Coordinates of C-alpha atoms in Angstrom, one line a residue:
M1 CA 2.7 13.5 16.1
Y2 CA 3.7 9.8 16.6
N3 CA 3.5 7.7 19.4
P4 CA 5.9 5.2 20.4
T5 CA 2.8 2.9 22.3
V6 CA 0.0 3.6 19.9
A7 CA 2.6 3.2 17.1
R8 CA 3.5 -0.7 19.2
L9 CA 0.3 -2.3 19.4
T10 CA -0.6 -0.7 15.0
Y11 CA 2.5 -3.6 15.0
R12 CA 1.8 -6.3 17.5
A13 CA -2.5 -6.4 16.5
L14 CA -0.4 -6.1 11.6
L15 CA 2.4 -9.1 12.7
G16 CA -0.4 -11.0 14.3
R17 CA 0.1 -14.7 13.6
R18 CA -2.4 -15.1 11.5
R19 CA -2.6 -11.3 9.5
A20 CA 1.3 -12.0 8.9
A21 CA 0.9 -15.6 7.2
I22 CA -1.2 -13.7 4.8
L23 CA 1.5 -11.1 4.1
F24 CA 4.3 -13.7 4.1
V25 CA 2.4 -15.3 0.6
L26 CA 2.1 -12.7 -1.7
P27 CA 6.3 -12.5 -1.7
A28 CA 6.8 -15.5 -1.3
L29 CA 4.8 -15.9 -3.9
L30 CA 6.4 -13.7 -6.2
I31 CA 9.8 -15.0 -5.5
V32 CA 8.7 -18.4 -5.8
I33 CA 7.9 -17.1 -9.8
S34 CA 11.1 -15.4 -9.9
V35 CA 12.5 -18.4 -9.8
A36 CA 11.3 -20.3 -12.1
V37 CA 10.8 -17.5 -15.4
R38 CA 14.0 -16.8 -14.3
S39 CA 14.9 -21.0 -14.8
F40 CA 13.2 -21.5 -17.7
S41 CA 13.7 -18.4 -19.9
G42 CA 16.6 -16.9 -18.6
A43 CA 17.8 -13.2 -18.2
D44 CA 15.2 -11.2 -20.4
D45 CA 14.3 -7.0 -18.9
Q46 CA 11.3 -7.7 -21.1
V47 CA 10.2 -10.7 -18.6
T48 CA 11.3 -8.7 -16.0
A49 CA 9.1 -5.8 -16.2
D50 CA 5.9 -7.8 -17.5
L51 CA 6.2 -9.7 -14.4
L52 CA 7.4 -7.3 -12.3
G53 CA 4.5 -4.9 -13.4
S54 CA 1.5 -7.5 -13.1
F55 CA 2.1 -9.3 -10.1
A56 CA 4.0 -6.7 -7.7
L57 CA 3.1 -3.1 -8.3
A58 CA -0.4 -3.8 -9.7
T59 CA -1.3 -6.6 -7.4
M60 CA 0.7 -7.8 -4.3
V61 CA 2.0 -3.6 -3.7
P62 CA -1.9 -2.8 -2.9
L63 CA -3.2 -5.7 -1.2
I64 CA -0.6 -5.5 1.3
G65 CA -1.8 -1.9 1.1
V66 CA -5.7 -3.8 1.7
I67 CA -4.2 -6.4 4.7
A68 CA -1.9 -3.3 6.4
G69 CA -3.8 0.3 5.5
T70 CA -7.6 -1.2 7.0
G71 CA -6.0 -3.2 9.4
A72 CA -4.3 -0.7 11.4
I73 CA -6.7 0.8 12.8
G74 CA -10.3 -0.9 11.4
P75 CA -10.2 -4.2 14.0
E76 CA -10.0 -1.6 16.5
I77 CA -12.8 0.0 14.3
D78 CA -14.9 -3.0 15.0
D79 CA -14.8 -4.6 17.9
G80 CA -15.7 -1.1 19.8
S81 CA -11.7 -1.4 21.9
I82 CA -10.2 2.0 19.8
V83 CA -12.5 4.0 22.4
Y84 CA -10.0 2.4 25.0
L85 CA -7.7 4.5 22.9
L86 CA -9.5 7.6 22.2
A87 CA -9.7 8.0 26.1
K88 CA -6.1 8.5 26.3
P89 CA -4.9 11.9 26.2
V90 CA -3.4 10.9 22.4
K91 CA -4.3 13.6 20.0
R92 CA -6.1 11.9 17.8
S93 CA -4.5 13.1 14.2
T94 CA -1.9 11.8 16.1
I95 CA -2.7 8.6 16.5
I96 CA -3.8 8.7 13.0
F97 CA -0.4 9.7 11.7
T98 CA 1.0 7.6 14.0
K99 CA -0.8 4.1 12.4
L100 CA -0.5 5.5 8.9
I101 CA 3.1 4.9 9.8
V102 CA 2.8 2.1 10.8
A103 CA 0.9 0.9 7.9
I104 CA 3.4 2.5 5.1
A105 CA 7.1 0.7 7.6
V106 CA 4.5 -2.7 6.8
T107 CA 3.8 -2.4 3.6
M108 CA 7.2 -1.4 1.4
A109 CA 8.3 -4.2 4.2
F110 CA 6.2 -7.3 2.5
S111 CA 5.8 -5.2 -0.7
A112 CA 9.6 -3.7 -1.6
I113 CA 12.0 -5.4 -0.4
P114 CA 9.8 -8.6 -2.4
T115 CA 10.0 -6.6 -5.9
L116 CA 13.9 -5.4 -5.4
I117 CA 15.4 -9.7 -4.7
A118 CA 12.7 -10.8 -7.6
G119 CA 14.2 -7.9 -10.2
F120 CA 17.4 -9.0 -9.3
I121 CA 16.2 -12.8 -10.2
L122 CA 14.9 -12.0 -12.9
N123 CA 17.6 -9.5 -14.7
G124 CA 19.5 -8.3 -12.5
N125 CA 18.4 -5.5 -12.7
G126 CA 19.2 -4.9 -15.5
Q127 CA 18.3 -1.2 -17.5
Q128 CA 17.6 -0.2 -13.7
I129 CA 14.2 -2.5 -14.1
A130 CA 14.9 -4.2 -10.3
I131 CA 15.7 -0.6 -8.9
A132 CA 12.9 1.1 -11.3
Y133 CA 10.0 -0.9 -9.5
T134 CA 11.4 -1.0 -6.0
V135 CA 11.1 2.7 -5.9
A136 CA 7.2 2.9 -8.0
A137 CA 6.5 -0.2 -4.3
L138 CA 8.0 2.5 -2.1
V139 CA 5.6 5.8 -3.4
A140 CA 3.2 3.7 -4.2
S141 CA 3.2 2.0 -1.0
I142 CA 2.6 5.0 0.8
A143 CA -0.5 5.6 -1.1
Y144 CA -2.0 2.7 -1.3
A145 CA -1.7 3.5 2.9
A146 CA -3.3 6.1 3.1
V147 CA -6.4 5.3 0.9
F148 CA -6.9 2.1 2.6
L149 CA -6.7 3.6 6.3
L150 CA -9.1 6.0 5.4
L151 CA -11.2 3.0 4.5
G152 CA -11.5 2.0 7.6
T153 CA -12.2 4.9 9.1
V154 CA -14.9 5.2 7.7
T155 CA -17.2 2.4 6.9
R156 CA -16.6 -1.4 8.9
H157 CA -16.9 -3.0 5.2
A158 CA -13.0 -0.9 4.3
V159 CA -11.3 -4.8 3.3
V160 CA -14.1 -5.6 1.0
F161 CA -15.0 -2.2 -0.6
G162 CA -10.0 -1.9 -0.3
L163 CA -10.2 -5.3 -2.7
V164 CA -12.6 -4.2 -4.8
Y165 CA -10.4 -1.2 -6.3
A166 CA -7.4 -3.4 -5.5
L167 CA -8.4 -6.9 -7.9
V168 CA -11.0 -4.9 -10.3
W169 CA -9.5 -0.9 -10.3
E170 CA -6.4 -1.5 -10.8
S171 CA -5.6 -4.8 -11.5
L172 CA -8.6 -4.7 -14.2
F173 CA -9.6 -1.5 -15.2
G174 CA -6.2 0.1 -14.5
N175 CA -4.8 -1.9 -17.2
L176 CA -7.9 -2.9 -19.9
V177 CA -9.6 1.0 -19.5
P178 CA -7.3 4.3 -20.9
G179 CA -9.3 6.6 -18.8
A180 CA -8.7 4.3 -15.5
R181 CA -5.5 4.8 -15.5
T182 CA -5.4 8.6 -15.3
L183 CA -6.7 7.7 -11.6
S184 CA -4.5 4.5 -10.7
V185 CA -1.8 4.6 -7.6
Q186 CA -0.1 2.3 -10.4
Q187 CA 0.3 4.1 -13.3
W188 CA 1.4 7.2 -10.7
S189 CA 4.3 4.9 -9.7
L190 CA 4.7 3.9 -13.1
A191 CA 5.5 7.2 -13.6
L192 CA 8.4 6.8 -11.9
A193 CA 9.4 3.9 -12.6
Q194 CA 9.8 5.2 -16.5
K195 CA 12.1 8.0 -15.2
I196 CA 14.1 5.4 -13.1
G197 CA 14.3 2.7 -16.5
E198 CA 16.4 3.1 -19.3
N199 CA 16.1 2.5 -23.3
G200 CA 11.7 3.0 -22.4
V201 CA 10.8 -0.5 -21.5
I202 CA 8.8 0.7 -18.7
S203 CA 5.9 3.6 -19.7
S204 CA 3.2 4.8 -17.6
D205 CA 0.0 6.9 -19.6
V206 CA 0.7 9.5 -16.5
G207 CA 3.6 12.9 -16.9
L208 CA 5.9 11.9 -14.4
P209 CA 5.1 16.0 -13.0
L210 CA 1.1 14.8 -12.2
A211 CA 2.0 12.0 -11.2
V212 CA 3.9 12.7 -7.8
V213 CA 1.3 15.8 -8.0
L214 CA -1.4 13.2 -7.1
L215 CA 0.5 10.6 -4.8
V216 CA 1.3 14.2 -2.3
G217 CA -2.4 15.6 -2.9
V218 CA -4.4 11.6 -2.6
T219 CA -1.9 10.7 0.5
V220 CA -1.9 13.8 1.9
A221 CA -6.1 14.4 1.4
A222 CA -6.7 10.7 2.6
T223 CA -5.0 11.1 6.0
W224 CA -6.2 14.6 6.9
Y225 CA -9.6 12.7 6.0
A226 CA -8.7 10.3 8.3
G227 CA -8.5 12.5 11.0
Q228 CA -11.1 14.5 10.8
K229 CA -13.3 11.5 10.8
L230 CA -11.2 9.9 13.8
R231 CA -12.8 13.5 15.9
T232 CA -16.1 12.1 15.0
L233 CA -15.8 9.6 17.3
K234 CA -18.2 9.6 20.2
L235 CA -17.3 7.9 23.5
A236 CA -20.0 7.8 27.0
G237 CA -20.2 10.2 28.5
E238 CA -18.3 12.9 26.0
E239 CA -22.8 14.4 25.4

């Protein structure tokens, strides 16, 4: 199910000079803001939770997921170079699974690690806040990578739709509209953070059992459907 050659090509595409520069911007900004907040306000548990929740989990993680998930396959489909990969004796489900693993790894590296560092800068992991949000970022990375990889497979406008989801649904409606929170990857991952954090400093509108079911269900369904869509791509001469 995992092909090292496909993985290497995907890593190379995602971590090219231009895309890597974009991936570094948000984590660097989070660290800079964390240092500034700690310098001005000291170690404050609620401030730490608010910053990691509103910036790291609600904004940084989904945006990095958009870049990694759509970038893992979207550009190859757009420019037609995917046909060279599909012509190789590699199962299309293997291609999707391998690209998903790469997208997850990149999303985790550029979101969970900075979240952990920022949490320790802000309050030294008081109330287990840094660990809680890091775990939330890790599990959210898996779901986001799967969803945005699917978008990259089904539409040429994957980045646009991904940004709309990340910025409008997750960051806006997910925080303001109670009903929308139930269908938010952010809230599902917050359920895990709430379990880890102490003294109720982190809260989620979704219960932990339901959150786990939804995270697993969305990831599996998105990956399966992406594989199905890739199978429908026809190469010249396949008719």
